[in-house]
Tab-separated table of C-alpha atoms and ligand atoms in Angstrom:
chain	number	residue	atom	x	y	z
A	186	MET	CA	0.000	0.000	0.000
A	187	GLY	CA	2.553	2.572	1.114
A	188	ASP	CA	5.286	1.099	-1.077
A	189	LYS	CA	6.857	4.041	-2.890
A	190	SER	CA	8.727	1.746	-5.286
A	191	VAL	CA	5.509	0.640	-7.005
A	192	LYS	CA	5.446	2.174	-10.478
A	193	GLN	CA	2.335	4.262	-10.960
A	194	PRO	CA	0.782	4.577	-14.405
A	195	VAL	CA	0.998	7.899	-16.213
A	196	LEU	CA	-2.510	9.260	-16.738
A	197	ALA	CA	-3.700	11.627	-19.440
A	198	LEU	CA	-4.774	14.955	-17.874
A	199	LYS	CA	-8.387	14.282	-18.925
A	200	ASP	CA	-8.448	10.936	-17.093
A	201	PHE	CA	-6.638	12.347	-14.082
A	202	LEU	CA	-9.192	15.172	-13.697
A	203	THR	CA	-12.294	13.020	-14.143
A	204	GLY	CA	-11.118	9.801	-12.555
A	205	SER	CA	-8.906	10.619	-9.577
A	206	PRO	CA	-10.363	11.583	-6.215
A	207	PRO	CA	-9.023	14.673	-4.412
A	208	GLY	CA	-5.787	13.870	-2.620
A	209	THR	CA	-4.334	11.930	-5.556
A	210	LEU	CA	-0.715	12.652	-6.482
A	211	CYS	CA	0.054	11.175	-9.862
A	212	SER	CA	2.252	11.327	-12.935
A	213	VAL	CA	0.202	13.057	-15.587
A	214	ARG	CA	0.742	13.409	-19.316
A	215	LEU	CA	0.160	16.906	-20.657
A	216	THR	CA	0.049	18.057	-24.248
A	217	GLY	CA	2.417	21.007	-24.443
A	218	VAL	CA	5.991	22.050	-23.772
A	219	ALA	CA	8.150	22.572	-20.701
A	220	ALA	CA	11.159	24.887	-20.806
A	221	GLY	CA	13.021	25.588	-17.588
A	222	ILE	CA	10.437	26.361	-14.935
A	223	SER	CA	7.753	27.248	-17.488
A	224	VAL	CA	5.173	24.697	-18.548
A	225	GLN	CA	2.650	25.410	-21.274
A	226	PHE	CA	-0.108	22.881	-21.830
A	227	LYS	CA	-3.509	22.398	-23.429
A	228	VAL	CA	-6.546	22.074	-21.141
A	229	PRO	CA	-8.753	19.246	-22.469
A	230	VAL	CA	-12.521	19.234	-22.912
A	231	LEU	CA	-14.078	16.857	-20.351
A	232	ASN	CA	-17.006	14.497	-20.423
A	233	LEU	CA	-18.682	14.976	-17.045
A	234	TYR	CA	-22.023	14.187	-15.453
A	235	CYS	CA	-24.124	17.360	-15.574
A	236	THR	CA	-26.710	17.496	-12.798
A	237	ASP	CA	-28.659	20.434	-14.221
A	238	GLU	CA	-32.318	19.602	-14.918
A	239	ALA	CA	-31.770	20.360	-18.600
A	240	CYS	CA	-29.049	17.707	-18.863
A	241	GLU	CA	-28.979	15.019	-16.146
A	242	ASP	CA	-26.472	13.119	-18.244
A	243	PHE	CA	-22.841	13.058	-19.287
A	244	THR	CA	-22.126	16.154	-21.382
A	245	GLN	CA	-19.115	18.022	-22.730
A	246	PHE	CA	-17.593	20.570	-20.361
A	247	ASP	CA	-15.418	23.293	-21.863
A	248	PRO	CA	-12.507	24.850	-19.966
A	249	ASN	CA	-12.606	28.621	-19.419
A	250	VAL	CA	-9.201	28.826	-21.122
A	251	SER	CA	-7.934	26.234	-23.567
A	252	GLU	CA	-4.253	26.687	-22.796
A	253	ARG	CA	-2.343	27.428	-19.594
A	254	THR	CA	1.179	28.547	-18.831
A	255	VAL	CA	2.461	27.985	-15.291
A	256	HIS	CA	5.787	28.388	-13.548
A	257	VAL	CA	6.833	25.357	-11.564
A	258	ASN	CA	8.955	27.263	-9.061
A	259	PRO	CA	9.033	25.078	-7.070
A	260	ASP	CA	5.303	24.305	-7.320
A	261	ALA	CA	2.428	25.883	-9.216
A	262	ASP	CA	-1.025	26.045	-7.623
A	263	ILE	CA	-3.745	26.507	-10.210
A	264	PHE	CA	-7.510	26.328	-10.634
A	265	ILE	CA	-9.014	24.923	-13.804
A	266	SER	CA	-12.671	25.836	-14.326
A	267	TYR	CA	-15.224	24.261	-16.616
A	268	ARG	CA	-18.763	24.921	-17.816
A	269	CYS	CA	-21.297	22.530	-19.376
A	270	ARG	CA	-21.516	23.175	-23.103
A	271	HIS	CA	-25.161	22.106	-23.237
A	272	CYS	CA	-26.927	23.980	-20.416
A	273	ARG	CA	-24.165	26.592	-19.883
A	274	ARG	CA	-25.005	26.526	-16.165
A	275	SER	CA	-23.185	23.649	-14.468
A	276	GLN	CA	-19.645	24.455	-13.493
A	277	LYS	CA	-16.749	22.431	-12.245
A	278	THR	CA	-13.468	23.608	-10.752
A	279	TYR	CA	-10.337	21.619	-9.988
A	280	ALA	CA	-7.528	22.749	-7.678
A	281	LEU	CA	-4.162	21.355	-8.741
A	282	ARG	CA	-0.570	21.582	-7.592
A	283	ILE	CA	1.911	20.926	-10.373
A	284	THR	CA	5.342	19.942	-9.119
A	285	GLU	CA	7.959	18.503	-11.441
A	286	ALA	CA	7.491	18.742	-15.183
A	287	GLU	CA	9.634	17.155	-17.834
A	288	SER	CA	9.322	17.847	-21.511
A	289	PHE	CA	9.501	15.436	-24.401
A	290	THR	CA	9.466	18.148	-27.032
A	291	LEU	CA	9.501	15.910	-30.086
A	292	ASN	CA	5.894	14.873	-29.593
A	293	GLU	CA	4.710	17.810	-27.461
A	294	ILE	CA	4.334	15.639	-24.403
A	295	VAL	CA	5.065	16.898	-20.913
A	296	GLU	CA	5.132	14.514	-18.011
A	297	ALA	CA	4.283	16.265	-14.749
A	298	ARG	CA	3.670	15.305	-11.151
A	299	ILE	CA	0.285	16.709	-10.195
A	300	LEU	CA	-1.618	16.681	-6.922
A	301	LYS	CA	-5.372	17.155	-7.167
A	302	TYR	CA	-6.223	18.802	-3.880
A	303	GLY	CA	-9.818	19.687	-4.503
A	304	GLU	CA	-12.774	19.694	-6.832
A	305	LEU	CA	-16.071	21.549	-6.671
A	306	PRO	CA	-18.835	20.626	-6.728
A	307	GLU	CA	-18.229	17.118	-5.498
A	308	VAL	CA	-20.275	14.870	-7.700
A	309	ASN	CA	-22.269	13.360	-4.819
A	310	LEU	CA	-23.345	16.724	-3.386
A	311	ALA	CA	-25.228	17.885	-6.424
A	312	LEU	CA	-28.692	16.449	-6.790
A	313	THR	CA	-31.583	17.043	-9.097
A	314	SER	CA	-35.192	16.927	-8.076
A	315	ARG	CA	-36.512	14.479	-10.671
A	316	ILE	CA	-34.104	11.632	-10.033
A	317	SER	CA	-34.170	12.361	-6.312
A	318	LYS	CA	-37.951	11.969	-6.263
A	319	LEU	CA	-37.712	8.596	-7.968
A	320	ILE	CA	-34.935	7.083	-5.862
A	321	GLY	CA	-35.656	8.745	-2.526
A	322	GLN	CA	-33.159	8.177	0.237
A	323	ASP	CA	-30.856	6.104	-1.974
A	324	ARG	CA	-29.619	9.213	-3.754
A	325	ASP	CA	-26.242	8.802	-2.049
A	326	PHE	CA	-25.834	5.352	-3.570
A	327	PHE	CA	-26.913	6.746	-6.928
A	328	TYR	CA	-24.213	9.400	-6.876
A	329	LYS	CA	-21.634	6.945	-5.656
A	330	GLY	CA	-22.628	4.990	-8.750
A	331	VAL	CA	-22.141	8.100	-10.890
A	332	LYS	CA	-18.770	8.680	-9.243
A	333	ALA	CA	-17.722	5.088	-9.874
A	334	GLU	CA	-18.943	5.380	-13.457
A	335	CYS	CA	-16.930	8.600	-13.923
A	336	SER	CA	-13.857	6.723	-12.726
A	337	GLY	CA	-14.476	3.800	-15.062
A	338	LEU	CA	-15.186	1.419	-12.129
A	339	GLY	CA	-17.792	-0.727	-13.866
A	340	ILE	CA	-18.419	-3.410	-11.214
A	341	ALA	CA	-18.744	-0.773	-8.486
A	342	ALA	CA	-21.068	1.430	-10.542
A	343	PHE	CA	-23.277	-1.540	-11.477
A	344	THR	CA	-23.466	-2.677	-7.854
A	345	TYR	CA	-24.468	0.764	-6.585
A	346	TYR	CA	-27.156	1.222	-9.236
A	347	ARG	CA	-28.527	-2.279	-8.657
A	348	ARG	CA	-28.766	-1.496	-4.950
A	349	VAL	CA	-30.697	1.707	-5.731
A	350	VAL	CA	-33.202	-0.088	-7.959
A	351	GLU	CA	-33.708	-3.008	-5.543
A	352	ASN	CA	-34.063	-0.738	-2.490
A	353	GLN	CA	-36.392	1.674	-4.214
A	354	LYS	CA	-38.515	-0.892	-6.052
A	355	ASP	CA	-41.679	0.128	-4.175
A	356	ARG	CA	-41.106	3.782	-4.796
A	357	ILE	CA	-40.451	3.290	-8.524
A	358	PHE	CA	-43.621	1.186	-8.824
A	359	ASP	CA	-45.623	3.718	-6.793
A	360	GLU	CA	-44.543	6.578	-9.035
A	361	ILE	CA	-45.550	4.623	-12.149
A	362	ILE	CA	-48.897	3.629	-10.580
A	363	LYS	CA	-49.533	7.267	-9.654
A	364	VAL	CA	-48.925	8.409	-13.220
A	365	CYS	CA	-51.076	5.607	-14.706
A	366	LYS	CA	-53.949	6.592	-12.412
A	367	ARG	CA	-53.529	10.279	-13.133
A	368	LEU	CA	-53.516	9.586	-16.874
A	369	GLY	CA	-56.673	7.509	-16.460
A	370	VAL	CA	-55.062	4.441	-18.057
A	371	THR	CA	-57.580	1.633	-18.537
A	372	GLY	CA	-56.983	-2.125	-18.505
A	373	ASP	CA	-55.119	-4.327	-16.040
A	374	ILE	CA	-51.856	-2.443	-15.775
A	375	VAL	CA	-52.522	-0.679	-12.440
A	376	ALA	CA	-53.709	-3.922	-10.802
A	377	GLU	CA	-50.690	-5.770	-12.210
A	378	LEU	CA	-48.282	-3.115	-10.959
A	379	GLU	CA	-49.836	-3.178	-7.495
A	380	LYS	CA	-49.623	-6.973	-7.357
A	381	ALA	CA	-46.056	-7.028	-8.705
A	382	LYS	CA	-44.958	-4.454	-6.140
A	383	LYS	CA	-45.493	-7.081	-3.424
A	384	GLU	CA	-42.660	-9.213	-4.842
A	385	THR	CA	-39.491	-8.595	-2.869
A	386	GLN	CA	-37.122	-8.724	-5.852
A	387	PHE	CA	-37.277	-6.105	-8.571
A	388	THR	CA	-36.581	-8.513	-11.439
A	389	LYS	CA	-39.247	-10.990	-10.224
A	390	ALA	CA	-41.736	-8.137	-9.821
A	391	VAL	CA	-41.179	-6.916	-13.369
A	392	GLY	CA	-41.599	-10.482	-14.656
A	393	LEU	CA	-45.207	-10.424	-13.423
A	394	ILE	CA	-46.225	-7.477	-15.578
A	395	LYS	CA	-47.851	-8.489	-18.830
A	396	SER	CA	-49.799	-5.358	-19.827
A	397	GLU	CA	-48.353	-2.380	-21.649
A	398	LEU	CA	-47.296	0.784	-19.876
A	399	PRO	CA	-48.621	4.069	-21.268
A	400	ASP	CA	-46.613	5.254	-24.298
A	401	SER	CA	-45.579	8.430	-22.496
A	402	LEU	CA	-43.553	6.358	-20.018
A	403	LYS	CA	-41.805	4.270	-22.656
A	404	ILE	CA	-38.217	4.882	-23.624
A	405	ASP	CA	-37.636	4.629	-27.339
A	406	ASN	CA	-40.793	2.530	-27.502
A	407	HIS	CA	-39.523	0.124	-24.810
A	408	ASN	CA	-40.953	-0.559	-21.380
A	409	PRO	CA	-38.447	1.034	-18.947
A	410	LEU	CA	-39.135	-1.669	-16.334
A	411	THR	CA	-38.231	-4.377	-18.849
A	412	LEU	CA	-35.065	-2.486	-19.797
A	413	LEU	CA	-34.042	-2.289	-16.127
A	414	HIS	CA	-35.007	-5.924	-15.635
A	415	ASP	CA	-32.778	-7.024	-18.556
A	416	ALA	CA	-29.809	-4.976	-17.381
A	417	LEU	CA	-30.126	-6.244	-13.799
A	418	SER	CA	-30.722	-9.898	-14.712
A	419	ASP	CA	-27.371	-10.177	-16.466
A	420	SER	CA	-25.039	-12.147	-14.246
A	421	ILE	CA	-21.989	-9.992	-13.650
A	422	HIS	CA	-20.192	-12.881	-11.977
A	423	ASN	CA	-17.746	-13.383	-14.835
A	424	ALA	CA	-18.339	-10.081	-16.625
A	425	SER	CA	-15.424	-7.750	-17.330
A	426	ASP	CA	-15.248	-4.335	-15.686
A	427	GLU	CA	-15.899	-2.868	-19.126
A	428	ASP	CA	-19.106	-4.887	-19.627
A	429	CYS	CA	-20.311	-3.912	-16.148
A	430	LEU	CA	-19.628	-0.288	-16.981
A	431	ALA	CA	-21.810	-0.542	-20.083
A	432	LEU	CA	-24.601	-2.181	-18.042
A	433	ALA	CA	-24.244	0.423	-15.281
A	434	GLN	CA	-24.528	3.181	-17.835
A	435	SER	CA	-27.704	1.615	-19.259
A	436	ILE	CA	-29.260	1.431	-15.790
A	437	ARG	CA	-28.431	5.071	-15.048
A	438	VAL	CA	-29.737	6.277	-18.418
A	439	VAL	CA	-32.999	4.306	-18.065
A	440	LEU	CA	-33.566	5.493	-14.472
A	441	SER	CA	-32.910	9.115	-15.439
A	442	LYS	CA	-35.117	8.911	-18.510
A	443	LEU	CA	-37.884	7.198	-16.541
A	444	ALA	CA	-37.737	9.978	-13.933
A	445	GLU	CA	-37.967	12.533	-16.733
A	446	ASN	CA	-40.898	10.754	-18.438
A	447	LEU	CA	-42.840	10.420	-15.156
A	448	ASN	CA	-42.358	14.099	-14.473
A	449	PHE	CA	-43.251	15.084	-18.030
A	450	ALA	CA	-46.387	12.899	-18.080
A	451	LEU	CA	-47.700	14.551	-14.890
A	452	GLN	CA	-46.827	18.007	-16.161
A	453	GLN	CA	-48.519	17.421	-19.513
A	454	LYS	CA	-51.614	16.081	-17.773
A	455	ALA	CA	-51.726	19.162	-15.544
A	456	GLU	CA	-51.347	21.461	-18.555
A	457	LEU	CA	-54.026	19.570	-20.443
A	458	MET	CA	-56.419	19.773	-17.484
A	459	GLY	CA	-55.674	23.492	-17.184
A	460	ALA	CA	-56.485	24.030	-20.847
A	461	VAL	CA	-59.670	21.929	-20.648
A	462	ASN	CA	-60.846	23.772	-17.523
A	463	LEU	CA	-60.207	27.127	-19.160
A	464	LEU	CA	-62.336	26.172	-22.161
A	465	LEU	CA	-65.099	24.714	-19.966
A	466	ASN	CA	-65.203	27.842	-17.810
A	467	ARG	CA	-65.433	30.049	-20.883
A	468	LYS	CA	-68.238	27.912	-22.257
A	469	ASN	CA	-70.132	28.079	-18.944
A	470	LYS	CA	-69.674	31.827	-18.757
A	471	ASN	CA	-70.969	32.301	-22.288
A	472	SER	CA	-73.997	30.056	-21.817
A	473	SER	CA	-75.037	31.602	-18.452
A	474	PRO	CA	-74.448	35.371	-18.087
A	475	GLU	CA	-72.449	36.423	-15.027
A	476	LYS	CA	-75.037	38.919	-13.819
A	477	PRO	CA	-78.614	37.775	-14.132
A	478	ALA	CA	-80.781	40.330	-15.937
A	479	ASN	CA	-83.475	40.329	-13.266
A	480	GLY	CA	-81.140	42.018	-10.781
A	481	SER	CA	-81.070	39.305	-8.139
A	482	THR	CA	-77.491	40.270	-7.157
A	483	LYS	CA	-77.049	42.194	-3.988
A	484	THR	CA	-76.551	45.932	-4.503
A	485	ASP	CA	-75.880	48.739	-2.075
B	133	ZN	ZN1	-25.509	20.811	-18.394
Protein backbone atom coordinates (compact mmCIF):
# COMPACT_ATOMS: atom_id res chain seq x y z
CA MET A 1 0.00 0.00 0.00
CA GLY A 2 2.55 2.57 1.11
CA ASP A 3 5.29 1.10 -1.08
CA LYS A 4 6.86 4.04 -2.89
CA SER A 5 8.73 1.75 -5.29
CA VAL A 6 5.51 0.64 -7.00
CA LYS A 7 5.45 2.17 -10.48
CA GLN A 8 2.34 4.26 -10.96
CA PRO A 9 0.78 4.58 -14.41
CA VAL A 10 1.00 7.90 -16.21
CA LEU A 11 -2.51 9.26 -16.74
CA ALA A 12 -3.70 11.63 -19.44
CA LEU A 13 -4.77 14.96 -17.87
CA LYS A 14 -8.39 14.28 -18.92
CA ASP A 15 -8.45 10.94 -17.09
CA PHE A 16 -6.64 12.35 -14.08
CA LEU A 17 -9.19 15.17 -13.70
CA THR A 18 -12.29 13.02 -14.14
CA GLY A 19 -11.12 9.80 -12.55
CA SER A 20 -8.91 10.62 -9.58
CA PRO A 21 -10.36 11.58 -6.22
CA PRO A 22 -9.02 14.67 -4.41
CA GLY A 23 -5.79 13.87 -2.62
CA THR A 24 -4.33 11.93 -5.56
CA LEU A 25 -0.72 12.65 -6.48
CA CYS A 26 0.05 11.18 -9.86
CA SER A 27 2.25 11.33 -12.94
CA VAL A 28 0.20 13.06 -15.59
CA ARG A 29 0.74 13.41 -19.32
CA LEU A 30 0.16 16.91 -20.66
CA THR A 31 0.05 18.06 -24.25
CA GLY A 32 2.42 21.01 -24.44
CA VAL A 33 5.99 22.05 -23.77
CA ALA A 34 8.15 22.57 -20.70
CA ALA A 35 11.16 24.89 -20.81
CA GLY A 36 13.02 25.59 -17.59
CA ILE A 37 10.44 26.36 -14.94
CA SER A 38 7.75 27.25 -17.49
CA VAL A 39 5.17 24.70 -18.55
CA GLN A 40 2.65 25.41 -21.27
CA PHE A 41 -0.11 22.88 -21.83
CA LYS A 42 -3.51 22.40 -23.43
CA VAL A 43 -6.55 22.07 -21.14
CA PRO A 44 -8.75 19.25 -22.47
CA VAL A 45 -12.52 19.23 -22.91
CA LEU A 46 -14.08 16.86 -20.35
CA ASN A 47 -17.01 14.50 -20.42
CA LEU A 48 -18.68 14.98 -17.05
CA TYR A 49 -22.02 14.19 -15.45
CA CYS A 50 -24.12 17.36 -15.57
CA THR A 51 -26.71 17.50 -12.80
CA ASP A 52 -28.66 20.43 -14.22
CA GLU A 53 -32.32 19.60 -14.92
CA ALA A 54 -31.77 20.36 -18.60
CA CYS A 55 -29.05 17.71 -18.86
CA GLU A 56 -28.98 15.02 -16.15
CA ASP A 57 -26.47 13.12 -18.24
CA PHE A 58 -22.84 13.06 -19.29
CA THR A 59 -22.13 16.15 -21.38
CA GLN A 60 -19.11 18.02 -22.73
CA PHE A 61 -17.59 20.57 -20.36
CA ASP A 62 -15.42 23.29 -21.86
CA PRO A 63 -12.51 24.85 -19.97
CA ASN A 64 -12.61 28.62 -19.42
CA VAL A 65 -9.20 28.83 -21.12
CA SER A 66 -7.93 26.23 -23.57
CA GLU A 67 -4.25 26.69 -22.80
CA ARG A 68 -2.34 27.43 -19.59
CA THR A 69 1.18 28.55 -18.83
CA VAL A 70 2.46 27.99 -15.29
CA HIS A 71 5.79 28.39 -13.55
CA VAL A 72 6.83 25.36 -11.56
CA ASN A 73 8.96 27.26 -9.06
CA PRO A 74 9.03 25.08 -7.07
CA ASP A 75 5.30 24.30 -7.32
CA ALA A 76 2.43 25.88 -9.22
CA ASP A 77 -1.02 26.04 -7.62
CA ILE A 78 -3.74 26.51 -10.21
CA PHE A 79 -7.51 26.33 -10.63
CA ILE A 80 -9.01 24.92 -13.80
CA SER A 81 -12.67 25.84 -14.33
CA TYR A 82 -15.22 24.26 -16.62
CA ARG A 83 -18.76 24.92 -17.82
CA CYS A 84 -21.30 22.53 -19.38
CA ARG A 85 -21.52 23.17 -23.10
CA HIS A 86 -25.16 22.11 -23.24
CA CYS A 87 -26.93 23.98 -20.42
CA ARG A 88 -24.17 26.59 -19.88
CA ARG A 89 -25.00 26.53 -16.16
CA SER A 90 -23.19 23.65 -14.47
CA GLN A 91 -19.65 24.46 -13.49
CA LYS A 92 -16.75 22.43 -12.24
CA THR A 93 -13.47 23.61 -10.75
CA TYR A 94 -10.34 21.62 -9.99
CA ALA A 95 -7.53 22.75 -7.68
CA LEU A 96 -4.16 21.36 -8.74
CA ARG A 97 -0.57 21.58 -7.59
CA ILE A 98 1.91 20.93 -10.37
CA THR A 99 5.34 19.94 -9.12
CA GLU A 100 7.96 18.50 -11.44
CA ALA A 101 7.49 18.74 -15.18
CA GLU A 102 9.63 17.15 -17.83
CA SER A 103 9.32 17.85 -21.51
CA PHE A 104 9.50 15.44 -24.40
CA THR A 105 9.47 18.15 -27.03
CA LEU A 106 9.50 15.91 -30.09
CA ASN A 107 5.89 14.87 -29.59
CA GLU A 108 4.71 17.81 -27.46
CA ILE A 109 4.33 15.64 -24.40
CA VAL A 110 5.06 16.90 -20.91
CA GLU A 111 5.13 14.51 -18.01
CA ALA A 112 4.28 16.27 -14.75
CA ARG A 113 3.67 15.30 -11.15
CA ILE A 114 0.29 16.71 -10.19
CA LEU A 115 -1.62 16.68 -6.92
CA LYS A 116 -5.37 17.15 -7.17
CA TYR A 117 -6.22 18.80 -3.88
CA GLY A 118 -9.82 19.69 -4.50
CA GLU A 119 -12.77 19.69 -6.83
CA LEU A 120 -16.07 21.55 -6.67
CA PRO A 121 -18.83 20.63 -6.73
CA GLU A 122 -18.23 17.12 -5.50
CA VAL A 123 -20.28 14.87 -7.70
CA ASN A 124 -22.27 13.36 -4.82
CA LEU A 125 -23.34 16.72 -3.39
CA ALA A 126 -25.23 17.89 -6.42
CA LEU A 127 -28.69 16.45 -6.79
CA THR A 128 -31.58 17.04 -9.10
CA SER A 129 -35.19 16.93 -8.08
CA ARG A 130 -36.51 14.48 -10.67
CA ILE A 131 -34.10 11.63 -10.03
CA SER A 132 -34.17 12.36 -6.31
CA LYS A 133 -37.95 11.97 -6.26
CA LEU A 134 -37.71 8.60 -7.97
CA ILE A 135 -34.94 7.08 -5.86
CA GLY A 136 -35.66 8.75 -2.53
CA GLN A 137 -33.16 8.18 0.24
CA ASP A 138 -30.86 6.10 -1.97
CA ARG A 139 -29.62 9.21 -3.75
CA ASP A 140 -26.24 8.80 -2.05
CA PHE A 141 -25.83 5.35 -3.57
CA PHE A 142 -26.91 6.75 -6.93
CA TYR A 143 -24.21 9.40 -6.88
CA LYS A 144 -21.63 6.94 -5.66
CA GLY A 145 -22.63 4.99 -8.75
CA VAL A 146 -22.14 8.10 -10.89
CA LYS A 147 -18.77 8.68 -9.24
CA ALA A 148 -17.72 5.09 -9.87
CA GLU A 149 -18.94 5.38 -13.46
CA CYS A 150 -16.93 8.60 -13.92
CA SER A 151 -13.86 6.72 -12.73
CA GLY A 152 -14.48 3.80 -15.06
CA LEU A 153 -15.19 1.42 -12.13
CA GLY A 154 -17.79 -0.73 -13.87
CA ILE A 155 -18.42 -3.41 -11.21
CA ALA A 156 -18.74 -0.77 -8.49
CA ALA A 157 -21.07 1.43 -10.54
CA PHE A 158 -23.28 -1.54 -11.48
CA THR A 159 -23.47 -2.68 -7.85
CA TYR A 160 -24.47 0.76 -6.58
CA TYR A 161 -27.16 1.22 -9.24
CA ARG A 162 -28.53 -2.28 -8.66
CA ARG A 163 -28.77 -1.50 -4.95
CA VAL A 164 -30.70 1.71 -5.73
CA VAL A 165 -33.20 -0.09 -7.96
CA GLU A 166 -33.71 -3.01 -5.54
CA ASN A 167 -34.06 -0.74 -2.49
CA GLN A 168 -36.39 1.67 -4.21
CA LYS A 169 -38.52 -0.89 -6.05
CA ASP A 170 -41.68 0.13 -4.17
CA ARG A 171 -41.11 3.78 -4.80
CA ILE A 172 -40.45 3.29 -8.52
CA PHE A 173 -43.62 1.19 -8.82
CA ASP A 174 -45.62 3.72 -6.79
CA GLU A 175 -44.54 6.58 -9.04
CA ILE A 176 -45.55 4.62 -12.15
CA ILE A 177 -48.90 3.63 -10.58
CA LYS A 178 -49.53 7.27 -9.65
CA VAL A 179 -48.92 8.41 -13.22
CA CYS A 180 -51.08 5.61 -14.71
CA LYS A 181 -53.95 6.59 -12.41
CA ARG A 182 -53.53 10.28 -13.13
CA LEU A 183 -53.52 9.59 -16.87
CA GLY A 184 -56.67 7.51 -16.46
CA VAL A 185 -55.06 4.44 -18.06
CA THR A 186 -57.58 1.63 -18.54
CA GLY A 187 -56.98 -2.13 -18.50
CA ASP A 188 -55.12 -4.33 -16.04
CA ILE A 189 -51.86 -2.44 -15.78
CA VAL A 190 -52.52 -0.68 -12.44
CA ALA A 191 -53.71 -3.92 -10.80
CA GLU A 192 -50.69 -5.77 -12.21
CA LEU A 193 -48.28 -3.12 -10.96
CA GLU A 194 -49.84 -3.18 -7.49
CA LYS A 195 -49.62 -6.97 -7.36
CA ALA A 196 -46.06 -7.03 -8.70
CA LYS A 197 -44.96 -4.45 -6.14
CA LYS A 198 -45.49 -7.08 -3.42
CA GLU A 199 -42.66 -9.21 -4.84
CA THR A 200 -39.49 -8.59 -2.87
CA GLN A 201 -37.12 -8.72 -5.85
CA PHE A 202 -37.28 -6.10 -8.57
CA THR A 203 -36.58 -8.51 -11.44
CA LYS A 204 -39.25 -10.99 -10.22
CA ALA A 205 -41.74 -8.14 -9.82
CA VAL A 206 -41.18 -6.92 -13.37
CA GLY A 207 -41.60 -10.48 -14.66
CA LEU A 208 -45.21 -10.42 -13.42
CA ILE A 209 -46.22 -7.48 -15.58
CA LYS A 210 -47.85 -8.49 -18.83
CA SER A 211 -49.80 -5.36 -19.83
CA GLU A 212 -48.35 -2.38 -21.65
CA LEU A 213 -47.30 0.78 -19.88
CA PRO A 214 -48.62 4.07 -21.27
CA ASP A 215 -46.61 5.25 -24.30
CA SER A 216 -45.58 8.43 -22.50
CA LEU A 217 -43.55 6.36 -20.02
CA LYS A 218 -41.81 4.27 -22.66
CA ILE A 219 -38.22 4.88 -23.62
CA ASP A 220 -37.64 4.63 -27.34
CA ASN A 221 -40.79 2.53 -27.50
CA HIS A 222 -39.52 0.12 -24.81
CA ASN A 223 -40.95 -0.56 -21.38
CA PRO A 224 -38.45 1.03 -18.95
CA LEU A 225 -39.13 -1.67 -16.33
CA THR A 226 -38.23 -4.38 -18.85
CA LEU A 227 -35.07 -2.49 -19.80
CA LEU A 228 -34.04 -2.29 -16.13
CA HIS A 229 -35.01 -5.92 -15.64
CA ASP A 230 -32.78 -7.02 -18.56
CA ALA A 231 -29.81 -4.98 -17.38
CA LEU A 232 -30.13 -6.24 -13.80
CA SER A 233 -30.72 -9.90 -14.71
CA ASP A 234 -27.37 -10.18 -16.47
CA SER A 235 -25.04 -12.15 -14.25
CA ILE A 236 -21.99 -9.99 -13.65
CA HIS A 237 -20.19 -12.88 -11.98
CA ASN A 238 -17.75 -13.38 -14.84
CA ALA A 239 -18.34 -10.08 -16.63
CA SER A 240 -15.42 -7.75 -17.33
CA ASP A 241 -15.25 -4.33 -15.69
CA GLU A 242 -15.90 -2.87 -19.13
CA ASP A 243 -19.11 -4.89 -19.63
CA CYS A 244 -20.31 -3.91 -16.15
CA LEU A 245 -19.63 -0.29 -16.98
CA ALA A 246 -21.81 -0.54 -20.08
CA LEU A 247 -24.60 -2.18 -18.04
CA ALA A 248 -24.24 0.42 -15.28
CA GLN A 249 -24.53 3.18 -17.84
CA SER A 250 -27.70 1.62 -19.26
CA ILE A 251 -29.26 1.43 -15.79
CA ARG A 252 -28.43 5.07 -15.05
CA VAL A 253 -29.74 6.28 -18.42
CA VAL A 254 -33.00 4.31 -18.06
CA LEU A 255 -33.57 5.49 -14.47
CA SER A 256 -32.91 9.11 -15.44
CA LYS A 257 -35.12 8.91 -18.51
CA LEU A 258 -37.88 7.20 -16.54
CA ALA A 259 -37.74 9.98 -13.93
CA GLU A 260 -37.97 12.53 -16.73
CA ASN A 261 -40.90 10.75 -18.44
CA LEU A 262 -42.84 10.42 -15.16
CA ASN A 263 -42.36 14.10 -14.47
CA PHE A 264 -43.25 15.08 -18.03
CA ALA A 265 -46.39 12.90 -18.08
CA LEU A 266 -47.70 14.55 -14.89
CA GLN A 267 -46.83 18.01 -16.16
CA GLN A 268 -48.52 17.42 -19.51
CA LYS A 269 -51.61 16.08 -17.77
CA ALA A 270 -51.73 19.16 -15.54
CA GLU A 271 -51.35 21.46 -18.55
CA LEU A 272 -54.03 19.57 -20.44
CA MET A 273 -56.42 19.77 -17.48
CA GLY A 274 -55.67 23.49 -17.18
CA ALA A 275 -56.49 24.03 -20.85
CA VAL A 276 -59.67 21.93 -20.65
CA ASN A 277 -60.85 23.77 -17.52
CA LEU A 278 -60.21 27.13 -19.16
CA LEU A 279 -62.34 26.17 -22.16
CA LEU A 280 -65.10 24.71 -19.97
CA ASN A 281 -65.20 27.84 -17.81
CA ARG A 282 -65.43 30.05 -20.88
CA LYS A 283 -68.24 27.91 -22.26
CA ASN A 284 -70.13 28.08 -18.94
CA LYS A 285 -69.67 31.83 -18.76
CA ASN A 286 -70.97 32.30 -22.29
CA SER A 287 -74.00 30.06 -21.82
CA SER A 288 -75.04 31.60 -18.45
CA PRO A 289 -74.45 35.37 -18.09
CA GLU A 290 -72.45 36.42 -15.03
CA LYS A 291 -75.04 38.92 -13.82
CA PRO A 292 -78.61 37.78 -14.13
CA ALA A 293 -80.78 40.33 -15.94
CA ASN A 294 -83.48 40.33 -13.27
CA GLY A 295 -81.14 42.02 -10.78
CA SER A 296 -81.07 39.30 -8.14
CA THR A 297 -77.49 40.27 -7.16
CA LYS A 298 -77.05 42.19 -3.99
CA THR A 299 -76.55 45.93 -4.50
CA ASP A 300 -75.88 48.74 -2.07
ZN1 LIG B 1 -25.51 20.81 -18.39
